[in-house]
Short mmCIF file of C-alpha atoms in Angstrom, two decimals:
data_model
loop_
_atom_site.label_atom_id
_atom_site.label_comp_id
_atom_site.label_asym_id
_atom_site.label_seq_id
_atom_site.Cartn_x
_atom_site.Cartn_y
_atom_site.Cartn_z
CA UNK A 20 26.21 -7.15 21.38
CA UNK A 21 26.31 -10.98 21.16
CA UNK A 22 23.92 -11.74 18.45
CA UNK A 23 23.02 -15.76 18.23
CA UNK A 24 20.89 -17.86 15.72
CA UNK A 25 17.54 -18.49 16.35
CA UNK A 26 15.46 -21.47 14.62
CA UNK A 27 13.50 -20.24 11.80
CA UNK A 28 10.09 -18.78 13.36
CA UNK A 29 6.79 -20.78 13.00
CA UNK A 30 4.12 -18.44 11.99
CA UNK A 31 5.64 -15.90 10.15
CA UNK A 32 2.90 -13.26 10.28
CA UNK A 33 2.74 -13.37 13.92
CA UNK A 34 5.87 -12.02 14.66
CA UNK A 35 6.12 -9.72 12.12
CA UNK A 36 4.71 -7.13 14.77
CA UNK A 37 7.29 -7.38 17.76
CA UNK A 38 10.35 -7.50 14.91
CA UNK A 39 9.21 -4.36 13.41
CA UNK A 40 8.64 -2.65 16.84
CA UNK A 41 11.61 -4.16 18.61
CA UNK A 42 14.44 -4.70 15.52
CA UNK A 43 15.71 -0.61 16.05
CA UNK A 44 16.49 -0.55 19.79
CA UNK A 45 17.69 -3.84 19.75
CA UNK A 46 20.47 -3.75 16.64
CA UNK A 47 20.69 0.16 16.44
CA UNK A 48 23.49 0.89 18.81
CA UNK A 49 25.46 -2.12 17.87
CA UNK A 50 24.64 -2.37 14.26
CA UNK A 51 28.51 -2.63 13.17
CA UNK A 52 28.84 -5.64 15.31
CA UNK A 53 25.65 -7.62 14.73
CA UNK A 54 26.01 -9.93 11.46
CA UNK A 55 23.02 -9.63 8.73
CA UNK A 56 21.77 -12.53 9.26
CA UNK A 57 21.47 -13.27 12.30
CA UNK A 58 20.23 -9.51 13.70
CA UNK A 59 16.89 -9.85 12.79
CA UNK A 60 16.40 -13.25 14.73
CA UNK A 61 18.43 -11.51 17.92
CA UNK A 62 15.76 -8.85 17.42
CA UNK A 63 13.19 -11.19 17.29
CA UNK A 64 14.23 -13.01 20.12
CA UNK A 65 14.36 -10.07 22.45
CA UNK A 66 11.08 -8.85 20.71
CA UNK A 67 9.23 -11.65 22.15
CA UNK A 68 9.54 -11.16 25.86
CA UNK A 69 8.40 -7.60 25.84
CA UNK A 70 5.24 -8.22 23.40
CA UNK A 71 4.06 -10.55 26.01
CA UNK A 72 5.00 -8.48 28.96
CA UNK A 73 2.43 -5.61 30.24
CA UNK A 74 -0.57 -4.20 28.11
CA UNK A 75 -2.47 -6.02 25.48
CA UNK A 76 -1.11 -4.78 22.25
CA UNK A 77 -4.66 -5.04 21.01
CA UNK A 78 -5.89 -2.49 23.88
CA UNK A 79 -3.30 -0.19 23.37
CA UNK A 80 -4.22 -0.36 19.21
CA UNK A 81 -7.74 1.23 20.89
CA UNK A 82 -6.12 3.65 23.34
CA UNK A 83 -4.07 4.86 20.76
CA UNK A 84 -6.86 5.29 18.13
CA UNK A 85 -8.79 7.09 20.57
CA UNK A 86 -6.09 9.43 21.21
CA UNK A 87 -4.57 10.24 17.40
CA UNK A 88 -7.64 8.87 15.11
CA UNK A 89 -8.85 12.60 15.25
CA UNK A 90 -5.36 13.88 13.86
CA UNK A 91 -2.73 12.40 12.58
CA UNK A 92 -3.88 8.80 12.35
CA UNK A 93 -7.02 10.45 10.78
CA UNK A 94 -4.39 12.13 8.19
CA UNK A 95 -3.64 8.55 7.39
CA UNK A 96 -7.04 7.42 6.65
CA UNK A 97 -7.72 10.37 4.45
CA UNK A 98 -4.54 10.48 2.16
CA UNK A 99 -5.25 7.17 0.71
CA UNK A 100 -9.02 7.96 0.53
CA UNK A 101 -8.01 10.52 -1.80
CA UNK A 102 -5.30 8.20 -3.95
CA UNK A 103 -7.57 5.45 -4.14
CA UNK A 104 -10.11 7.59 -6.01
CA UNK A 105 -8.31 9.39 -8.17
CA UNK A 106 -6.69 6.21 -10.11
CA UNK A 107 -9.66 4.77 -10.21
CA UNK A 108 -11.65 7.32 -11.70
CA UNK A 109 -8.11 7.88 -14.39
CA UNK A 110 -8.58 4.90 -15.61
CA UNK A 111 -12.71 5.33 -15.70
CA UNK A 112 -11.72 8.30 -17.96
CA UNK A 113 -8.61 6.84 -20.29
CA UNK A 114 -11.07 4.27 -21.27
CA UNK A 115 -14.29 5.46 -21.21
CA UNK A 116 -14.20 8.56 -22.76
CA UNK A 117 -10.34 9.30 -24.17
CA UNK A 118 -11.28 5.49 -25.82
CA UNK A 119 -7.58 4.08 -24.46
CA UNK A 120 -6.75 0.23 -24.34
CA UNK A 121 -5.83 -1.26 -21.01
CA UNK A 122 -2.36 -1.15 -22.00
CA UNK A 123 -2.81 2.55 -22.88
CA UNK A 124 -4.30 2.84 -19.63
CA UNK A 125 -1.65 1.67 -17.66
CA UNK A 126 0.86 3.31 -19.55
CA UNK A 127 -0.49 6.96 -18.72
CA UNK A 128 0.03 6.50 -15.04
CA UNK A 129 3.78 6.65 -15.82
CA UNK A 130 4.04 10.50 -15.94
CA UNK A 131 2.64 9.85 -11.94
CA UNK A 132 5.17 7.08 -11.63
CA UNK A 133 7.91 9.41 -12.65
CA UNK A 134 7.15 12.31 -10.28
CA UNK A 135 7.13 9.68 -7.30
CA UNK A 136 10.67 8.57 -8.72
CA UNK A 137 12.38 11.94 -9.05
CA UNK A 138 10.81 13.16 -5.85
CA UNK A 139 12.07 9.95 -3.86
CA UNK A 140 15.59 10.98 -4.63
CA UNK A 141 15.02 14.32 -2.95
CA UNK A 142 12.70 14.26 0.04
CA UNK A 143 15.30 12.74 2.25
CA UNK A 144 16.83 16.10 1.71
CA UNK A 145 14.34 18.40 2.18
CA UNK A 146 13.12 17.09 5.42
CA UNK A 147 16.40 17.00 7.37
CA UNK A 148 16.76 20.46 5.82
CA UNK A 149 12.69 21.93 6.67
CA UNK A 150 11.29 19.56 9.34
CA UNK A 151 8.06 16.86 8.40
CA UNK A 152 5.54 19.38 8.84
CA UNK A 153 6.67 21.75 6.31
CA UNK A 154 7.34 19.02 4.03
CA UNK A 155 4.17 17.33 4.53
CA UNK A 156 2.08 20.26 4.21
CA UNK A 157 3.50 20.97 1.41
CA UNK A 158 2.62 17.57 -0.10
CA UNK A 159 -0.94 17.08 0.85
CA UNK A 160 -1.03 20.88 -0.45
CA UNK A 161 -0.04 19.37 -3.51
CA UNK A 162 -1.93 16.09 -3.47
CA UNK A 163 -5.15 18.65 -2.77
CA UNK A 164 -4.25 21.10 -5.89
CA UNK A 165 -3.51 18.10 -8.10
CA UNK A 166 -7.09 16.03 -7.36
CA UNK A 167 -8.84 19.99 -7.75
CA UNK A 168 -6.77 20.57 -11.22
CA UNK A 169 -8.21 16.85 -11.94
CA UNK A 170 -11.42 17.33 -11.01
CA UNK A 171 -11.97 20.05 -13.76
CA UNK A 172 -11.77 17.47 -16.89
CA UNK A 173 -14.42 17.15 -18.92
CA UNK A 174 -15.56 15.30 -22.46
CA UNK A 175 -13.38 17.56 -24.38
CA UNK A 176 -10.10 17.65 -22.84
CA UNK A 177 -7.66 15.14 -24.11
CA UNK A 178 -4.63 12.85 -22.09
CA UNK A 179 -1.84 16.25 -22.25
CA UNK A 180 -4.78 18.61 -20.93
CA UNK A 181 -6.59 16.93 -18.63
CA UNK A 182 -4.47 14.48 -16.97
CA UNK A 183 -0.99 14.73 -17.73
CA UNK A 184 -0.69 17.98 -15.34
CA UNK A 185 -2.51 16.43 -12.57
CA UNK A 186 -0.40 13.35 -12.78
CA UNK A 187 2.79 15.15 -12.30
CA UNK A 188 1.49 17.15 -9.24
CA UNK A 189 -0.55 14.35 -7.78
CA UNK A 190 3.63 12.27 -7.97
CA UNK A 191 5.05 15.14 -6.51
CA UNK A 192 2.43 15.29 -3.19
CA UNK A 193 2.47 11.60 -3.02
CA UNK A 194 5.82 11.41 -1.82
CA UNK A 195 6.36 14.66 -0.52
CA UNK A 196 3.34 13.50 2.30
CA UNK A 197 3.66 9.62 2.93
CA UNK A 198 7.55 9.91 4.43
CA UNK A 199 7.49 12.86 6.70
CA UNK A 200 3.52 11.43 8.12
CA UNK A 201 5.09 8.28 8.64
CA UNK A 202 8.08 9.74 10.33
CA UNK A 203 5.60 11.77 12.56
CA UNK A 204 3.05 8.80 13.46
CA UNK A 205 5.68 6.66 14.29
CA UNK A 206 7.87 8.95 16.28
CA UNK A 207 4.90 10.12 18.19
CA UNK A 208 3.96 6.48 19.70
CA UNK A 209 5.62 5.10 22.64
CA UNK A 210 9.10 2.98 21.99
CA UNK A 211 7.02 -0.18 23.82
CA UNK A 212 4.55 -0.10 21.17
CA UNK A 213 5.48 0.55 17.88
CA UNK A 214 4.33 -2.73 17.16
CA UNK A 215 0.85 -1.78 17.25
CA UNK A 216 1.54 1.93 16.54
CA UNK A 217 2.84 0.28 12.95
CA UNK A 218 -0.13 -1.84 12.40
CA UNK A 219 -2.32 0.80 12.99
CA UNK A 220 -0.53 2.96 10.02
CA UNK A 221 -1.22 0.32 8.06
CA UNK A 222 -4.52 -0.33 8.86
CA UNK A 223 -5.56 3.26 8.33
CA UNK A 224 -3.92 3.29 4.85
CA UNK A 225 -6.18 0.23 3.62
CA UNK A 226 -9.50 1.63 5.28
CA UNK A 227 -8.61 4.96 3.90
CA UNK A 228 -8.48 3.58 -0.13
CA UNK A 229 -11.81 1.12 0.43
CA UNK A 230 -13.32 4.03 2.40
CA UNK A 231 -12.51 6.96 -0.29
CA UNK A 232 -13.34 4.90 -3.18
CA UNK A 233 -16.65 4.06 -1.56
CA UNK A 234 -17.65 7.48 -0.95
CA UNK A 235 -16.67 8.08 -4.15
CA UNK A 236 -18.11 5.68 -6.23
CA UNK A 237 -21.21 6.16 -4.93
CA UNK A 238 -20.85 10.16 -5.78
CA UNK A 239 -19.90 9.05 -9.35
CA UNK A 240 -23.32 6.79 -9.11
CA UNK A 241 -25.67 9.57 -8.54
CA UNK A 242 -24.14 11.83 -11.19
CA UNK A 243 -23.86 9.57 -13.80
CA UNK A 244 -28.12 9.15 -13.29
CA UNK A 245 -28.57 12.54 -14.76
CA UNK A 246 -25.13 13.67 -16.80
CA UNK A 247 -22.44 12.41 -18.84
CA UNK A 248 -19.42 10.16 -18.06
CA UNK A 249 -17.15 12.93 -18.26
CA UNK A 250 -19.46 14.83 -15.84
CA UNK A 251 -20.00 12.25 -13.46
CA UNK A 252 -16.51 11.94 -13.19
CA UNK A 253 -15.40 15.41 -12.50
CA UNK A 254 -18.33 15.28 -10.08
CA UNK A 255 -16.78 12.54 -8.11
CA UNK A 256 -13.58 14.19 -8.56
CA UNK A 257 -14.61 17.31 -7.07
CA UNK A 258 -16.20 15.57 -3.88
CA UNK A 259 -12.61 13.40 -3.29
CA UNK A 260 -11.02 17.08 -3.26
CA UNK A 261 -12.71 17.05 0.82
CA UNK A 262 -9.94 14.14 1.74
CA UNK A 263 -6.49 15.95 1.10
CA UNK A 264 -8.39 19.10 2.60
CA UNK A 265 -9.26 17.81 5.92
CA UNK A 266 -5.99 16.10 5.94
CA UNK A 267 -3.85 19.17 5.06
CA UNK A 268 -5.78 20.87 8.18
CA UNK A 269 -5.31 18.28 10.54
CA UNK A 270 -1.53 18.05 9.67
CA UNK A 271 -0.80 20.91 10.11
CA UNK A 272 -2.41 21.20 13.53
CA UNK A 273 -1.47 18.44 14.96
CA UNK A 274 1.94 17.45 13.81
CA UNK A 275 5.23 17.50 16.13
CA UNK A 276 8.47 17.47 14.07
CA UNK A 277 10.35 14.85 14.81
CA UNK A 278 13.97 16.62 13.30
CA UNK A 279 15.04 19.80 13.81
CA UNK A 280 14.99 21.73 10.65
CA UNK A 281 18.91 23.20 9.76
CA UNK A 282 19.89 24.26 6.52
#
């Protein structure tokens, strides 16, 4: 493959879409023979011709919705919705009742940190090994035991027995869950438009954290009216627990390995 400079593209952000979507087929056969630098503007280049050519990205961002909002990009909405919350409502709890600085704050969301690390280092072996839908049901499975376990803190518990625990499992389902329902979401869209199929993954993520922490928030609201921080909290808590749920059911419905599991 005869990969040639491009000038330097005006408008980054625009063609961030048609790289994304179109860098893989163009540079994935020939990798060994396309130079670093100048791949991604060959992918570019041949990007641009087929995001102009035949349906409007922006109606196929609909038709898709339409078709996967209900499962899997719904998964993708509802993860984050869960995430979103329970950080929040950590540090709510560190501070407000445990009586933790800011820095303390931030400091005891490194046990979560930590299970996202080790875990990183070994999900790209289980899922060859057990396919994305075993993998990702068994994350959400944890991300939905981890918010529950959470959701049961109260004024009396310290950092080791209320959130330490939680952190740790809430790590592990994290990244057990956001590779293998990537992997699925993207694999599942059409080659001509995973371009929009990516921007739509991303969307859902963002509307899934503003949209959990609302519904949240506003469950933490009520409850505080008529009981306790702590209380209000765990209420909150306990109504985010619905998010990994539905997502857990939907995932496991809906999902179509991608890889063949082989041990």
């Amino acid at each position: 493959m005869a990969c040639r400079l491009l000038p330097p593209p005006v408008g980054g952000a625009g063609r961030l879409r048609p790289l994304i979507r179109t860098c893989q087929p163009a540079c994935a056969s020939n990798y060994s023979r396309c130079c670093p630098v100048s791949a991604p503007h060959a992918c570019l280049g041949r990007g641009r011709p087929r995001e102009t050519s035949g349906a409007s990205s922006h109606a196929y961002i609909v038709a898709y919705a339409g078709k996967w909002l209900a499962c899997l990009t719904g998964v993708r909405l509802l993860i984050p919705a869960g995430q979103a919350g329970f950080l929040y409502f950590a540090a709510l709890f560190t501070q407000n009742v445990l009586g933790f600085t800011p820095l303390q704050t931030g400091l005891s969301v490194l046990p979560f940190s930590a299970a996202l690390l080790v875990m990183n280092l070994l999900t790209g072996r289980l899922v060859p090994r057990n396919g994305e839908r075993i993998i990702g049901s068994l994350g959400m499975s944890a991300l939905l035991a981890g918010l529950l376990w959470m959701s049961r803190i109260d004024a009396a518990d310290t950092f080791a027995s209320g959130l330490l625990g939680p952190f740790v499992l809430l790590g592990i389902g994290a990244d057990l869950t956001v590779a293998p329902l990537t992997a699925v979401i993207m694999h599942q869209a059409p080659p001509a438009h995973l371009g929009a199929a990516c921007s739509l993954n991303q969307a859902m993520q963002q509307l899934g954290g503003a949209l959990g922490l609302a519904v949240m928030t506003t469950v933490y609201g009520a409850a505080a009216a008529g009981a306790g921080e702590a209380r209000a909290i765990a209420t909150a808590l306990t109504a985010g627990v619905v998010f990994p749920l539905l997502a857990l059911t939907l995932f496991a419905t809906w999902a179509r390995p991608t890889t063949t599991p082989h041990s």
